[in-house]
Coordinates of C-alpha atoms and ligand atoms in Angstrom, one line a residue:
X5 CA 0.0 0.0 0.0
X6 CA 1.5 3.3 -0.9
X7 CA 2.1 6.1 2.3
X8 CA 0.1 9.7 1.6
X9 CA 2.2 12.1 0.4
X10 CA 3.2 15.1 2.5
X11 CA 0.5 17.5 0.3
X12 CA -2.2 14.8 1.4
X13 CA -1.0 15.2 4.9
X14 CA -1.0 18.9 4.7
X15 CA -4.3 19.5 2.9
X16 CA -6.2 16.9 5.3
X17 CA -4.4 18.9 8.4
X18 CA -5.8 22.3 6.6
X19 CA -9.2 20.9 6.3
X20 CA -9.4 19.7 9.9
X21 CA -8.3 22.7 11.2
X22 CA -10.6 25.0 9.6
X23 CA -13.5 22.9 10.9
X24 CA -12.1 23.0 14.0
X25 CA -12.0 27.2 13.7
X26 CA -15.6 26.6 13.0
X27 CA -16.5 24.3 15.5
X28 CA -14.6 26.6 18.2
X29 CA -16.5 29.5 16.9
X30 CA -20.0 27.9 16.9
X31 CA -22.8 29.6 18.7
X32 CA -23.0 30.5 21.1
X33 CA -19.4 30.9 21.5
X34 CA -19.7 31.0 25.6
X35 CA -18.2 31.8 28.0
X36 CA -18.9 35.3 27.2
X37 CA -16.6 37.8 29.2
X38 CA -16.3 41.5 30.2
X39 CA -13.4 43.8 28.2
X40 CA -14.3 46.6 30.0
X41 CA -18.0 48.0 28.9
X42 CA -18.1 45.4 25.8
X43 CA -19.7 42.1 26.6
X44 CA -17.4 40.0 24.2
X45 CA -17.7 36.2 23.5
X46 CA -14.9 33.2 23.3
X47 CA -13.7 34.4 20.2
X48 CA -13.3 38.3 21.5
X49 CA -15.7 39.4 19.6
X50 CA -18.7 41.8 20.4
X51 CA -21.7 40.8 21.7
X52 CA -25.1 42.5 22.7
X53 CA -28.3 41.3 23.6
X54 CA -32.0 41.9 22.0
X55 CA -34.4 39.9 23.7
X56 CA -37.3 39.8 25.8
X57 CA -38.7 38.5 29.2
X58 CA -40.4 35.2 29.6
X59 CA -41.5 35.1 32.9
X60 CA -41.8 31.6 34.7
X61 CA -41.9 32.7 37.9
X62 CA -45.8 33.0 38.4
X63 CA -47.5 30.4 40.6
X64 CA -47.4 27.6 38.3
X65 CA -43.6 28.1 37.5
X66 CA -42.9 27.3 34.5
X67 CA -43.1 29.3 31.6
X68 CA -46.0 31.5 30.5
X69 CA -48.3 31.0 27.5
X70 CA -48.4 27.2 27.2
X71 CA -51.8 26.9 27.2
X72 CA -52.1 29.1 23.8
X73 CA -49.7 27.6 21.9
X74 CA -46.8 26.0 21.9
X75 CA -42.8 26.3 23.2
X76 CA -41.7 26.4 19.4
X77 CA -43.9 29.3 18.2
X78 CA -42.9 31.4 20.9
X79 CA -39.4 30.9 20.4
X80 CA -40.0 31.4 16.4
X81 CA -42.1 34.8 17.5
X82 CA -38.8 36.5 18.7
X83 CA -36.8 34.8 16.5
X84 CA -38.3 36.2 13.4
X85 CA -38.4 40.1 15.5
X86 CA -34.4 39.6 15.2
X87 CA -34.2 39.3 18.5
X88 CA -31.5 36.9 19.6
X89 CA -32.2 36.1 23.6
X90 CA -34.6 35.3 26.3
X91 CA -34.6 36.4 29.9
X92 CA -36.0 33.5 31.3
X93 CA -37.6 34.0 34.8
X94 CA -38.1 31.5 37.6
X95 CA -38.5 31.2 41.8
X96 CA -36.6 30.3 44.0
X97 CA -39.4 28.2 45.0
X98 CA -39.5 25.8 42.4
X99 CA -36.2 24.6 43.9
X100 CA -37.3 24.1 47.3
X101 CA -40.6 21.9 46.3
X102 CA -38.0 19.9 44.4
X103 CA -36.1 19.3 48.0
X104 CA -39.0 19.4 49.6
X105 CA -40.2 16.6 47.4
X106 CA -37.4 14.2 48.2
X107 CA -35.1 15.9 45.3
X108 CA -38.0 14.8 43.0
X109 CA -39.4 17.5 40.6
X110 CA -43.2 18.1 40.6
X111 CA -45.0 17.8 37.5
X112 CA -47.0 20.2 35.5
X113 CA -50.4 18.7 36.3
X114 CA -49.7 19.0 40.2
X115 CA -48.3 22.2 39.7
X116 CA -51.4 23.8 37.9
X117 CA -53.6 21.9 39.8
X118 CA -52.1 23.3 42.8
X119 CA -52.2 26.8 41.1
X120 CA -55.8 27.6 39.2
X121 CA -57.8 24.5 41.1
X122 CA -58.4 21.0 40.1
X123 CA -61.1 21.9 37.7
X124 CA -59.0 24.7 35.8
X125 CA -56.1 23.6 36.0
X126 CA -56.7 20.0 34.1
X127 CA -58.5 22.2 31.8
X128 CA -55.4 24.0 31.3
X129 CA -53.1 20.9 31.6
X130 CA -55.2 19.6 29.0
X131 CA -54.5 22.5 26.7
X132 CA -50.7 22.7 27.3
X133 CA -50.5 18.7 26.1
X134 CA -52.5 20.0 23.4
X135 CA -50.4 22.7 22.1
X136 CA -47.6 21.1 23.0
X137 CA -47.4 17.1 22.3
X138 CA -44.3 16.4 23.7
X139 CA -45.5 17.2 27.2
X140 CA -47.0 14.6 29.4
X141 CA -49.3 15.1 33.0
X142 CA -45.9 13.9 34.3
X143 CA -43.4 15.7 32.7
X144 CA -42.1 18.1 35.5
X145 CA -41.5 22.1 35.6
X146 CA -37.8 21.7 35.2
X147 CA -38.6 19.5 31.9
X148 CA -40.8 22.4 30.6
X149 CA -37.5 24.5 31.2
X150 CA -35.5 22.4 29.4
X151 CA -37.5 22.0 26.3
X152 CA -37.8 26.0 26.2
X153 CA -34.0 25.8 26.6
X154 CA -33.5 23.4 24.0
X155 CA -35.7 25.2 21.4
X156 CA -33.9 28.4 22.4
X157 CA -30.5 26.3 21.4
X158 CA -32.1 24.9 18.4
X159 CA -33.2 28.8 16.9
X160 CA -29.8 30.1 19.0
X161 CA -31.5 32.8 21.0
X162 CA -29.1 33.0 23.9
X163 CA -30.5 32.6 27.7
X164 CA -30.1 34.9 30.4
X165 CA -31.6 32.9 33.3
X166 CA -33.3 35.0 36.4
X167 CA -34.2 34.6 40.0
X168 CA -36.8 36.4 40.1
X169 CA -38.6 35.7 43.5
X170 CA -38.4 33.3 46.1
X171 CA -42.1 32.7 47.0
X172 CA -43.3 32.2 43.4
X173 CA -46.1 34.9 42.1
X174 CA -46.5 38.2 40.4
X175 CA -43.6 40.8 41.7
X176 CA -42.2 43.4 42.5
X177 CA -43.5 45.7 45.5
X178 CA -42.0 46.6 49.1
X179 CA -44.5 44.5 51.2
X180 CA -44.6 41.4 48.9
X181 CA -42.0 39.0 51.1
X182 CA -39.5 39.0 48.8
X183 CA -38.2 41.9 48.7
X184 CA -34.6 41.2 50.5
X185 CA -32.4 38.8 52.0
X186 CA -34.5 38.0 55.1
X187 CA -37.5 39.2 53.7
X188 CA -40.7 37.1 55.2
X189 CA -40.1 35.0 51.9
X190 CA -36.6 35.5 51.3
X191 CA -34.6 32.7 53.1
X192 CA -30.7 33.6 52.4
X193 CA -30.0 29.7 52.5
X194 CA -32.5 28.8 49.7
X195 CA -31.8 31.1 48.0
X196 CA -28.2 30.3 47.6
X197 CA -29.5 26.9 47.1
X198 CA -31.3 27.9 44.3
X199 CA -28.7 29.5 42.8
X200 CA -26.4 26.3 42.5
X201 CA -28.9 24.1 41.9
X202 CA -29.9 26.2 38.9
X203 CA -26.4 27.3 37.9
X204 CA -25.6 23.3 37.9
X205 CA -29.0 22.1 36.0
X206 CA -28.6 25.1 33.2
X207 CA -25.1 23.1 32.6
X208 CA -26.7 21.2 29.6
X209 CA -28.6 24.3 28.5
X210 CA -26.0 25.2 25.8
X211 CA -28.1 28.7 25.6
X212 CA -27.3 29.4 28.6
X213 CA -24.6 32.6 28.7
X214 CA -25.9 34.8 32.0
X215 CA -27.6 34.5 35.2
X216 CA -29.0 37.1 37.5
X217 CA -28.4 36.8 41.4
X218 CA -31.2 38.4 41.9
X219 CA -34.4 40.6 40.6
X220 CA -34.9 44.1 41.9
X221 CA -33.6 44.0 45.1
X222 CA -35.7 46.9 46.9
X223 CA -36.8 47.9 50.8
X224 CA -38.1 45.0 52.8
X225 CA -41.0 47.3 54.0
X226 CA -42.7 43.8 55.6
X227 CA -40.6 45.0 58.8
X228 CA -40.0 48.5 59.0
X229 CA -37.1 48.1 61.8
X230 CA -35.6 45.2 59.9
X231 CA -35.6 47.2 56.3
X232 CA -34.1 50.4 58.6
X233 CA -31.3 47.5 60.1
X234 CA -30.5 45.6 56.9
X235 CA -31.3 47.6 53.6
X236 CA -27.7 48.9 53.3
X237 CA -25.1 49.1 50.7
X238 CA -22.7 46.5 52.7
X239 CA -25.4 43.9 53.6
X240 CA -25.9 44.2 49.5
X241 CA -22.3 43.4 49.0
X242 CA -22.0 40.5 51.8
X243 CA -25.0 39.0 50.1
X244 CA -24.1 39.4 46.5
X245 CA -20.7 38.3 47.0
X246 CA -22.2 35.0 48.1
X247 CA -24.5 34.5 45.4
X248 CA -21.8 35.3 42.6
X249 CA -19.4 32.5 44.6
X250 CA -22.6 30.4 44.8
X251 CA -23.1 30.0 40.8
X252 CA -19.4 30.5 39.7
X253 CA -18.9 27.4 41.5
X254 CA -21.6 25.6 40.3
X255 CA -20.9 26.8 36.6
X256 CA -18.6 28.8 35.6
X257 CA -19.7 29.9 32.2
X258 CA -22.3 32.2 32.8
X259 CA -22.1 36.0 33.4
X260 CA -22.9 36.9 36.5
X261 CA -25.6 40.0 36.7
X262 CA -25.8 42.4 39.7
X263 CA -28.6 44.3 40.3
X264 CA -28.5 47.3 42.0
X265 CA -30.4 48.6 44.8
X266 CA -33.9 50.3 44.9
X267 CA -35.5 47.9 42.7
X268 CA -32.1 47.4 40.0
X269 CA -32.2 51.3 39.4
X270 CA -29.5 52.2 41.5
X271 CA -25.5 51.3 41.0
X272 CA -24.0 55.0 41.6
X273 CA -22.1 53.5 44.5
X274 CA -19.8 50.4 42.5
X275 CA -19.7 52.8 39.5
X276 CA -18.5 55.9 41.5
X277 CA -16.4 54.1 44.0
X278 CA -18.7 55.6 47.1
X279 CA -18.0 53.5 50.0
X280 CA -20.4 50.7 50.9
X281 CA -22.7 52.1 53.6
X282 CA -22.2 51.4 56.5
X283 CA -18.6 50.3 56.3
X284 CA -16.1 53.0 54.1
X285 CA -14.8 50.8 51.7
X286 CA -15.8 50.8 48.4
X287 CA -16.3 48.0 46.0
X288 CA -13.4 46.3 45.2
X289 CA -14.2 44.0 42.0
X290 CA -11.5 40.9 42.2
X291 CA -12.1 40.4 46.0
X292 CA -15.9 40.1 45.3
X293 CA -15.2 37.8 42.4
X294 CA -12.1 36.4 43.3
X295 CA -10.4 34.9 39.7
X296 CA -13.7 35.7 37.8
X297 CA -14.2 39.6 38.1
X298 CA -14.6 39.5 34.1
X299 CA -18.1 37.8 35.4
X300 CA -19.6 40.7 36.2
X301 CA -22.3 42.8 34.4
X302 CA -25.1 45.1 35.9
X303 CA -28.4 44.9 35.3
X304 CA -30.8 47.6 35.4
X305 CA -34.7 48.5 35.5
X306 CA -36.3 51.8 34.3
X307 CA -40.2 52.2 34.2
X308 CA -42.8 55.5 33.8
X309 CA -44.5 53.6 36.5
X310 CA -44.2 55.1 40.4
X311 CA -42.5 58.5 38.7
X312 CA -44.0 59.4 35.6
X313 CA -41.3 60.8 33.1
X314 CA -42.1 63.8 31.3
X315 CA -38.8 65.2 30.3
X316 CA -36.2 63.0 28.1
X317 CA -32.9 64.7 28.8
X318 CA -34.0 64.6 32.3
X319 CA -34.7 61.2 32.2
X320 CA -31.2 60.6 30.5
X321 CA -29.1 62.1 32.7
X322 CA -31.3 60.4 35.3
X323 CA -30.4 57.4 33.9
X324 CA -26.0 58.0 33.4
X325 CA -26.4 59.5 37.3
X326 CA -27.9 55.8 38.5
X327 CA -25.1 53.5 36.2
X328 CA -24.9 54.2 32.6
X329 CA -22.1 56.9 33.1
X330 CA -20.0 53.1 33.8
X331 CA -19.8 53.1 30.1
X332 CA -17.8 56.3 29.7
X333 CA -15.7 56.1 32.5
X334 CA -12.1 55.3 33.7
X335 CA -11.3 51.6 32.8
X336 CA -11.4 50.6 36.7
X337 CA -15.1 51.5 36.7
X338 CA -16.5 50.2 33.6
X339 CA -19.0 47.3 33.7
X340 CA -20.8 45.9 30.7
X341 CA -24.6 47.6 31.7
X342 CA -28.0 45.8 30.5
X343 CA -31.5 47.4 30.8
X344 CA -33.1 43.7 31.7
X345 CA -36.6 46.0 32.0
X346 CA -38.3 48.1 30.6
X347 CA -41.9 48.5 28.9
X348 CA -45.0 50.2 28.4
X349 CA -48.5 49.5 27.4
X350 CA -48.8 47.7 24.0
X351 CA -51.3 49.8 22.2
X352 CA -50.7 52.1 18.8
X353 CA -50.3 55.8 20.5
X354 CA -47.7 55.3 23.4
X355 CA -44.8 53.9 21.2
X356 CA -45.3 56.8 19.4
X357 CA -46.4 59.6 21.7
X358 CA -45.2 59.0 25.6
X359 CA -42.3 60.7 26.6
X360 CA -41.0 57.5 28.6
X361 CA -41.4 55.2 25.6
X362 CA -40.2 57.1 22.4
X363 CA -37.4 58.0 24.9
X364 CA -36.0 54.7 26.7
X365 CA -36.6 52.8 23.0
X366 CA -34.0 56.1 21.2
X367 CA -31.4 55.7 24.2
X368 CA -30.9 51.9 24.8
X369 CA -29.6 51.8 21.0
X370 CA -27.1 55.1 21.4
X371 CA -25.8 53.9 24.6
X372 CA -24.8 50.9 22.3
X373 CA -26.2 48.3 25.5
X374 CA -28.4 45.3 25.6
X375 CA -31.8 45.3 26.5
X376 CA -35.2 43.3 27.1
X377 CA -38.6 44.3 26.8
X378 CA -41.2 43.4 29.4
X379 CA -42.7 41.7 28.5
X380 CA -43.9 38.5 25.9
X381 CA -46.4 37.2 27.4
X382 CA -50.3 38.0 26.6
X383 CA -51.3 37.0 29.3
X384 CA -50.6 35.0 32.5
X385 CA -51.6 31.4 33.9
X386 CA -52.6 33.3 37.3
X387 CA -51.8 37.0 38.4
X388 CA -52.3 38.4 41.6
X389 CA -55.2 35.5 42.0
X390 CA -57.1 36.4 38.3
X391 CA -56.7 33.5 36.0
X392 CA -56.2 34.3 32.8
X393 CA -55.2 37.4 33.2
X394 CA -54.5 40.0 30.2
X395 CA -51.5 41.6 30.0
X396 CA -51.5 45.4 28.4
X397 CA -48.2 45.7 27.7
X398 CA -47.7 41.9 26.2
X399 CA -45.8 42.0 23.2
X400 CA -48.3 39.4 21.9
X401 CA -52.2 39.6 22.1
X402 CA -54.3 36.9 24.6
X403 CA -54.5 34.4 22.1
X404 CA -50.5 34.7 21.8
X405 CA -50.8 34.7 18.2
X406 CA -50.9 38.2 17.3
X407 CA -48.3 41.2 17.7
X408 CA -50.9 43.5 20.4
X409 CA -49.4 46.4 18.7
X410 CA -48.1 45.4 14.9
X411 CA -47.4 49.3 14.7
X412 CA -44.4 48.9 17.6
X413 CA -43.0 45.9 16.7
X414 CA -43.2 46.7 12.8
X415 CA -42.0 50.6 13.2
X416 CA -40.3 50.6 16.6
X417 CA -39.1 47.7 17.8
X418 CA -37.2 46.5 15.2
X419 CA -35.9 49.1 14.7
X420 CA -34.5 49.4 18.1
X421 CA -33.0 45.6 17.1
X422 CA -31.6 46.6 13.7
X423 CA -29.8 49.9 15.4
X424 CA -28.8 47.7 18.4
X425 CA -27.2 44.9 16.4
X426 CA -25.6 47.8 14.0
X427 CA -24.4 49.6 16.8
X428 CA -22.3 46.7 19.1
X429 CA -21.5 44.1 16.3
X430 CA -21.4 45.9 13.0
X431 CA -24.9 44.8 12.0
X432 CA -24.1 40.8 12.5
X433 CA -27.3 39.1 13.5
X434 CA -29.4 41.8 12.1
X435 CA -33.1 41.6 10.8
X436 CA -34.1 42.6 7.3
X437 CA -37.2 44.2 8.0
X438 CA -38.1 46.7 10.1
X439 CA -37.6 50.5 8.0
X440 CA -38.6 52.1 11.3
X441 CA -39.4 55.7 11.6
X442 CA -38.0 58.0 14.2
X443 CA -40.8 58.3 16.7
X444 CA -41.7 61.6 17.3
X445 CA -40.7 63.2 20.6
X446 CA -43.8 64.6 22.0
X447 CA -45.7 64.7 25.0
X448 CA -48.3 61.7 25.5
X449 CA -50.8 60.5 27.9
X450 CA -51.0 57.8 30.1
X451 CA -49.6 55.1 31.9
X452 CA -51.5 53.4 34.7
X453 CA -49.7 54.9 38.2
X454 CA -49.7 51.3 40.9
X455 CA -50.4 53.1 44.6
X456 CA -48.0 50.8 47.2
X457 CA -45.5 53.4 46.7
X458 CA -47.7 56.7 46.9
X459 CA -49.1 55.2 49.7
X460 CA -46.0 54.6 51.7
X461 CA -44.2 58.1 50.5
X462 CA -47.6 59.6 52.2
X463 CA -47.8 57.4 55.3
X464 CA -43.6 56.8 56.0
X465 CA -42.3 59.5 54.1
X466 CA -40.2 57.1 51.8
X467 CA -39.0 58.4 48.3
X468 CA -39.8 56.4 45.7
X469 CA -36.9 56.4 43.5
X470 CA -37.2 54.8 40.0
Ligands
NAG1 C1 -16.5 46.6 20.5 O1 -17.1 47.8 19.9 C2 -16.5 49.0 20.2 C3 -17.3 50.1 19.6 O2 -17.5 50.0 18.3 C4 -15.1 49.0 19.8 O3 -14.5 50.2 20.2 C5 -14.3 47.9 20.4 O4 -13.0 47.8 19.9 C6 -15.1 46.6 20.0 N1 -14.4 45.5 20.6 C7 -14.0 44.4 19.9 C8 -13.3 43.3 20.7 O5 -14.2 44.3 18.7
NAG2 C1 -61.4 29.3 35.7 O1 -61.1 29.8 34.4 C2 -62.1 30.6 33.9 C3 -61.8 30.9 32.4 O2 -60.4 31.2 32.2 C4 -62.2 31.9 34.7 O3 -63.2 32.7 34.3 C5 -62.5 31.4 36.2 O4 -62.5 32.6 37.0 C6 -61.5 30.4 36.6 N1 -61.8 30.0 38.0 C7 -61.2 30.4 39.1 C8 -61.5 29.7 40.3 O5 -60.3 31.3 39.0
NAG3 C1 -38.7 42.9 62.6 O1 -37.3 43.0 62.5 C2 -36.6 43.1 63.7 C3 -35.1 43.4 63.3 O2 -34.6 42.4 62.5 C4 -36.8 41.9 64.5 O3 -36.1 41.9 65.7 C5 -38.3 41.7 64.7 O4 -38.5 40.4 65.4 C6 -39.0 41.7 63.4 N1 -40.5 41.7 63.7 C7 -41.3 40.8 63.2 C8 -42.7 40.9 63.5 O5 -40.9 39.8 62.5
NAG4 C1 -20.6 42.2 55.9 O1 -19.5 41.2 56.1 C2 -18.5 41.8 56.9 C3 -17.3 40.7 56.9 O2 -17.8 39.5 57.2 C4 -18.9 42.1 58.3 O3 -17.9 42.6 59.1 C5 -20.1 43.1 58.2 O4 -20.6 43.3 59.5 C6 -21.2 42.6 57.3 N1 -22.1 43.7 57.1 C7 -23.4 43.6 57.0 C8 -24.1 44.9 56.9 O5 -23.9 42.6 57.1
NAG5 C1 -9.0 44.6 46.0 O1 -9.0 43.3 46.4 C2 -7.8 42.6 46.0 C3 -8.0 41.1 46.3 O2 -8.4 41.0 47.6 C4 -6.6 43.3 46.6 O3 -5.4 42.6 46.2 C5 -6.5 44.7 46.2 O4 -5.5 45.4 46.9 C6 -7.8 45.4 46.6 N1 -7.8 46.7 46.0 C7 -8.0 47.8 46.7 C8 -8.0 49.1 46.0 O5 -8.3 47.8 47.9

């Protein structure tokens, strides 16, 4: 038999290598990594975020809209926006019925059954099998999770993966529980629990590329003494610094999100270098996250909800006074930033016409960030006790087949994912549609105004920052 020759050798070499380049350079090219304010993955290259929230951390938890239609048409939904992730919501809870349970998951039937009632929620079981054939009475919550992660693999929208709550339900106010660590519902050890156990599970989620520690973190006002003892800048660092240790050692893949204080609004103090309250040191990145400091990202909230916003450059500078000036400043104080939340009602005028919303939608893109929209979901499997309930600012309609307002997403929200895309990675991963038109920057109506917070400010005199 006669040997290869040296050009056979060489050209087979040349052809293995450049598959493995390719291979190497797959999506989604984890473990992503902070270079200062960029976000980059393995490779080094930019990367941003365009995506939306999912929530699963109402009282069913798993994720919303199931009983409309199916895991795959959701996913397809903000695949074909452009969008290219998912910030995937769950509680803390979920975990502890699993330990509770004799490390044994519970399955969908008991959880809805549990949720809406025995005759809803077979009614609803039955339509979740329906939509979604793959499901079983027995297939468990963290099965749904994984087939969402899975499809989310198979259309590569990446996964940011949030703890959202601890006691599982719709969130976020002062007096709900779970507000902060010791909060009525906030035990620090599940918590942490959680944390690994999710960190470790999300190991076969190849999506999988960031997790939160935890959503808005805001005044436990369940306990006015305790909130006045514990809601502090250091008690936010002890606690943090646990949770980042907690899934770093469980995976370390994933970015690691901090959210800042007064409901993930708030991260003047690790961006300015003010000392952490009540102690006088400041926050001092590589002994937080010891060997994985290029971890960290923040992740922050802004709403027209509790403080209706009527001017935008106030708003703006607002906005760089509470975190965004990270991206503009000395090396040793930039952090990638990501706006997790925002939204506003999904009708055709306030896109268009409210301050808040023409604004937030023009600044996410200039400040070259990522962002997710609240929210996806139409409508919820229970909220605050109403089944069925309808969501107004759902991207999608109740029937979660229709865009609610095919106006936005047609003229303003892809846009905002084209300009995005453009913006941090040169236009890779862009749509093809979406000729969006400049909203015009005038002053709108609206905007429905919850009362916890005007309530406290007038009995307690607490400012309600946002
Ligand atoms: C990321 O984008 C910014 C802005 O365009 C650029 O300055 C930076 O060099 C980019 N980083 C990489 C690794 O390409
Ligand atoms: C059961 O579902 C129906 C239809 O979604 C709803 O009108 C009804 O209020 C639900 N029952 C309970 C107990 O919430
Ligand atoms: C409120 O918090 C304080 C301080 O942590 C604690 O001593 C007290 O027992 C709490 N009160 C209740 C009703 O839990
Ligand atoms: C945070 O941890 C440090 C070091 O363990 C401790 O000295 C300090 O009292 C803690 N602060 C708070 C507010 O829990
Ligand atoms: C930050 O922490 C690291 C690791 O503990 C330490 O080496 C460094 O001196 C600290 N930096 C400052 C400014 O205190």
């Amino acid at each position: 038999m006669r040997a290869p020759t040296w050009t056979g050798l060489l050209s087979a070499l040349y052809t293995f290598l450049i598959a493995a380049a390719h291979l190497t350079s797959a999506w989604p090219n984890i473990p992503f990594r902070a270079d200062g304010r960029w976000i980059v993955d393995a490779s080094g290259a930019n990367v941003t975020y365009v995506g939306v929230n999912w929530p699963g951390h109402g009282d069913v938890m798993i994720p919303e809209g199931l009983q409309h239609t199916s895991v795959e048409a959701i996913v397809s939904k903000l695949k074909g926006l452009g969008m290219n992730a998912v910030r995937l919501t769950y509680a803390t809870q979920m975990v502890d019925e699993y330990f509770d349970n004799g490390e044994k998951d519970v399955s969908i039937e008991t959880a809805l059954v549990t949720a809406l009632g025995k005759e809803n929620g077979t009614k609803v079981l039955g339509q979740i099998l329906k939509n979604n054939p793959e499901f079983q009475a027995s297939t468990t919550r963290l099965q749904v999770f994984d087939a969402v992660a899975a499809e989310c693999a198979k259309q590569e929208i990446y996964i940011l993966l949030d703890n959202h709550v601890s006691k599982a339900g719709w969130c976020c106010t002062p007096f709900d529980g779970n507000a902060w660590w010791g909060d009525v519902h906030f035990s620090v050890a599940n918590w942490m629990r959680g944390l690994t156990f999710m960190a470790e599970h999300a190991k076969s989620w190849p999506a999988l590329t960031a997790m939160s520690l935890r959503n808005e973190l805001r005044q436990p006002y369940t306990n006015f003494t305790f909130a006045q003892e514990a809601y502090n800048w250091q008690n936010w660092y002890n606690h943090s610094k646990l949770g980042a240790s907690a899934i770093h050692s469980a995976n370390p893949t994933p970015l690691i999100l901090l959210s800042g204080m007064d409901s993930s609004t708030q991260f003047d103090v690790l961006v300015d270098g003010k000392p952490l309250s009540p102690g006088t040191e400041p926050f001092n990145r590589s002994a937080f996250a010891p060997g994985f400091s290029d971890r960290l990202a923040l992740e922050m909230h802004a709403y027209s909800i509790i403080e209706k916003v009527t001017d935008c450059s106030k708003f703006e500078e607002k906005l760089q006074n509470q975190g965004f000036s990270t991206l503009t400043q000395p090396a040793e104080a930039q952090y990638p930033l990501l706006m997790t939340e925002f939204g506003f009602a999904q009708d055709d005028e306030t896109w268009r016409t409210d301050v808040y919303a023409t604004c937030i939608t023009s600044f996410l893109p200039k400040q070259r960030v990522g962002w997710f929209i609240w929210v996806i979901a139409g409508s919820y499997y229970i909220r605050d006790g109403t089944q069925e309930f309808d969501e107004s600012w759902g991207l999608l309609d109740s029937t979660w087949e229709n865009w609610r307002s095919p106006e936005f997403v047609e003229n303003g929200l892809k846009k905002m994912i084209r300009e995005t895309l453009e913006a941090v990675q040169g236009g890779k991963g862009k749509t093809e549609d979406g000729q969006g038109q400049t909203p015009p920057d005038t002053n709108g109506a609206g905007g429905s105004r919850p009362t916890w917070c005007l309530l406290a400010a007038l009995l307690f005199g607490i400012l309600c920052v946002w």
